[in-house]
Amino acid sequence: MTPISSPHPARLSRREALLFEAGIKLGGVFHQYLGMPVAPGTAASVARTIERAVALQPYVVDVRVRLDPSRGGPVGRGRFGYRYLVPEMLDVVVRLRDGPEEVEGRLRHRPDLRYPLMSVVRAGRAPPPRPTGAKGRRRR
Amino acid sequence: MTPISSPHPARLSRREALLFEAGIKLGGVFHQYLGMPVAPGTAASVARTIERAVALQPYVVDVRVRLDPSRGGPVGRGRFGYRYLVPEMLDVVVRLRDGPEEVEGRLRHRPDLRYPLMSVVRAGRAPPPRPTGAKGRRRR
Amino acid sequence: MTPISSPHPARLSRREALLFEAGIKLGGVFHQYLGMPVAPGTAASVARTIERAVALQPYVVDVRVRLDPSRGGPVGRGRFGYRYLVPEMLDVVVRLRDGPEEVEGRLRHRPDLRYPLMSVVRAGRAPPPRPTGAKGRRRR
Amino acid sequence: MTPISSPHPARLSRREALLFEAGIKLGGVFHQYLGMPVAPGTAASVARTIERAVALQPYVVDVRVRLDPSRGGPVGRGRFGYRYLVPEMLDVVVRLRDGPEEVEGRLRHRPDLRYPLMSVVRAGRAPPPRPTGAKGRRRR
C-alpha cells in the first residue's frame, strides 16, 4: 500500500514514529506562513488553506487552524492597514493516526512563556470507530 | 487619506513608485509560498489565498495567480503522493494603480531562461473607467 | 553578455527597471527570513548570510543588512531563550546599478507607521568611479 | 532551570518527547529556507547559518547541514546564473539530547521516493561522556 514499510533506520514504535511526524507538521506550519499578509476579512480563508495543506501530509487525519489577526499588535493606518502573520496569531491542532495509534499536537503562542509552544496534547489508542459512517472527517 | 504623502526620500514619479511596489509584491510571493504542500485538489484554493493576500498590499487593484502542480516534476507514491510548491508552478499577474498610473507585473518561470522571471508587462495610464458599474475586477 | 536585452514587455527606462528590481529584492528579503531562530550571538552571521544571498541577485552592487534581535520584544527563558526573526529587527539597504543608473532601496520597520516600510532612498546617476581601485564595495 | 517540567499535556517519555522535538526541527528547516538565493560560493556559509539557527532550538546538541547547489537542476546564464534553494540540495542531520536519551533525525531528498524524506536515524541512550573535556561540541 505504502511504498516502504518504515522510513526510519532506527527501531521505532508506531506511536514514536507518529510523534516525530507530528513535530514535522507543526514545525513546518510555523516556518512556512509567517509573513503572509492577513486581515480580519481574510484570516478564515488563510486558516482553511493551511489546513488543506497540512492535510496532504502523511498520517494526518484531522487539522484545525485558528488565525486571529487581532493578536498581531497594533495595525497600520490607511494603505498600511493590514498585518503580517506572526506566531501570536496561530493556534494549530493536528491529529495523526497510524493503525490504532493516534497523536495530537498543538502549536500555540504562550504569552506566559513568551514562546510559540508546540506540544503533544494526546498520544494513545484511537477511539474505536463509530458504528455508522461518520468518522475521521476533517473539520473545516 | 493615507498617512504620508510619499514614503520615499528619493524624488519619484507615481509611475516609478508603482514599479518599485510591483517588484515588492512579486518578490514577496516568490519567497513566501515556496514549500507549501500542494496537490491538484488544493491548487486552486491556494491560488485564491495568495491572491487575497497580495490584494491586501498597497496599490494593488487586481491580482491573478495560477498554480499548476503538474509542473513540479515527478510526484511521490502512496503517502508521499503530493508536491511542494516550486517556482515552476507559479504564474502571477499583479496590477497596481496610483491615480491615473497603472503598472502590471508578472512572475512566471521561463524554461528557456531556467529562471523564475519577474517582469513588467505594462506601465502607463489606466484605461478610463467604463460608464457602467461592471468593472470586472478580481479583487477578492 | 546577458541572455536577453530586456526581460520586460513594457517599455521601461533603465532607471525604471532598476526600481522594479529593487522592490523585488526587498520584498523577497521580508518574506524569506521571518521565523528564523536568532539570538544576539548569531545575528551578525545571519545578516552576512542574507547579504550574500541578495548579492547574488541581478543588478545588486551593494547590500547591507542589520539585524537587531533585541527589537523582537520580550524573550523566553531557559531553553526558550532565543527569538524568531521578526520585521522589527530588520534594516536592509540594497543598491542596484545598471550602466550609469543607480537605485538604493531600504527596508526598515517604522514604529510611527507600525509598518515594515520599503522605500527608495536614492535614484539617479552613479557617482563616477574613483581613479584608484578601492571602491569600498560590500559585495561579499 | 527550565521554566516548566514538561510542556506536554500528554504523558510522554523523554525519548518520545525528543522524537517530537526532532520532527519540529526538520520540518522547520524544510519550510524556512526554500527559495533562498544560493550559489557554489555561498552554499557553505548558508549551511553554517542554518546550523547555528537550529542549534538555538531546545534540546539540540549537534547539527550538520550540507547544501549542494549543483543538485538544483540546470542553472540560468549571465545575471540569472545562480539558483534558489530547493529540497534536493539539502542534507540535514540533527541530534537532540535530554538527560541520557538521544535522538538523531535526518532530512534528505530521496530520488527513489521523489520525496524530501525526514527520518529518525537513531534513538537511544547517549554514549557515556568521555573522561576528558572534549564532548558534545557542535560540528561546524
mmCIF file of C-alpha atoms in Angstrom, chain A residues 92-138:
data_model
loop_
_atom_site.group_PDB
_atom_site.id
_atom_site.type_symbol
_atom_site.label_atom_id
_atom_site.label_comp_id
_atom_site.label_asym_id
_atom_site.label_seq_id
_atom_site.Cartn_x
_atom_site.Cartn_y
_atom_site.Cartn_z
ATOM 1 C CA VAL A 92 -2.975 24.857 15.262
ATOM 2 C CA VAL A 93 -4.141 21.400 16.321
ATOM 3 C CA VAL A 94 -3.152 18.435 14.201
ATOM 4 C CA ARG A 95 -4.141 14.792 14.687
ATOM 5 C CA LEU A 96 -2.216 11.924 13.139
ATOM 6 C CA ARG A 97 -3.035 8.244 13.018
ATOM 7 C CA ASP A 98 -1.232 5.068 12.090
ATOM 8 C CA GLY A 99 -3.281 1.934 12.600
ATOM 9 C CA PRO A 100 -4.693 2.098 16.123
ATOM 10 C CA GLU A 101 -2.280 4.757 17.324
ATOM 11 C CA GLU A 102 -3.133 8.417 17.442
ATOM 12 C CA VAL A 103 -1.184 11.539 18.330
ATOM 13 C CA GLU A 104 -2.487 15.065 18.669
ATOM 14 C CA GLY A 105 -0.117 18.002 18.637
ATOM 15 C CA ARG A 106 -0.672 21.694 19.107
ATOM 16 C CA LEU A 107 1.095 24.918 18.247
ATOM 17 C CA ARG A 108 0.019 27.919 20.228
ATOM 18 C CA HIS A 109 1.704 31.051 21.390
ATOM 19 C CA ARG A 110 2.048 31.075 25.155
ATOM 20 C CA PRO A 111 2.248 34.637 26.479
ATOM 21 C CA ASP A 112 3.422 33.332 29.864
ATOM 22 C CA LEU A 113 6.421 31.691 28.207
ATOM 23 C CA ARG A 114 6.809 34.367 25.505
ATOM 24 C CA TYR A 115 7.145 31.482 23.142
ATOM 25 C CA PRO A 116 5.223 29.738 20.352
ATOM 26 C CA LEU A 117 4.928 26.414 22.142
ATOM 27 C CA MET A 118 4.489 23.149 20.300
ATOM 28 C CA SER A 119 3.258 20.340 22.479
ATOM 29 C CA VAL A 120 1.722 16.886 22.410
ATOM 30 C CA VAL A 121 -1.823 17.101 23.646
ATOM 31 C CA ARG A 122 -2.647 13.426 23.429
ATOM 32 C CA ALA A 123 -0.928 10.181 22.455
ATOM 33 C CA GLY A 124 -2.646 6.831 22.627
ATOM 34 C CA ARG A 125 -5.043 4.407 21.047
ATOM 35 C CA ALA A 126 -7.593 5.932 18.731
ATOM 36 C CA PRO A 127 -11.184 5.668 19.914
ATOM 37 C CA PRO A 128 -12.930 2.700 18.223
ATOM 38 C CA PRO A 129 -14.725 3.692 15.032
ATOM 39 C CA ARG A 130 -18.381 4.549 15.415
ATOM 40 C CA PRO A 131 -20.863 2.028 14.070
ATOM 41 C CA THR A 132 -22.120 4.437 11.440
ATOM 42 C CA GLY A 133 -20.041 6.030 8.735
ATOM 43 C CA ALA A 134 -19.433 9.440 10.282
ATOM 44 C CA LYS A 135 -15.807 9.265 11.317
ATOM 45 C CA GLY A 136 -12.453 10.893 10.917
ATOM 46 C CA ARG A 137 -13.685 13.828 8.954
ATOM 47 C CA ARG A 138 -11.514 16.832 8.611
#
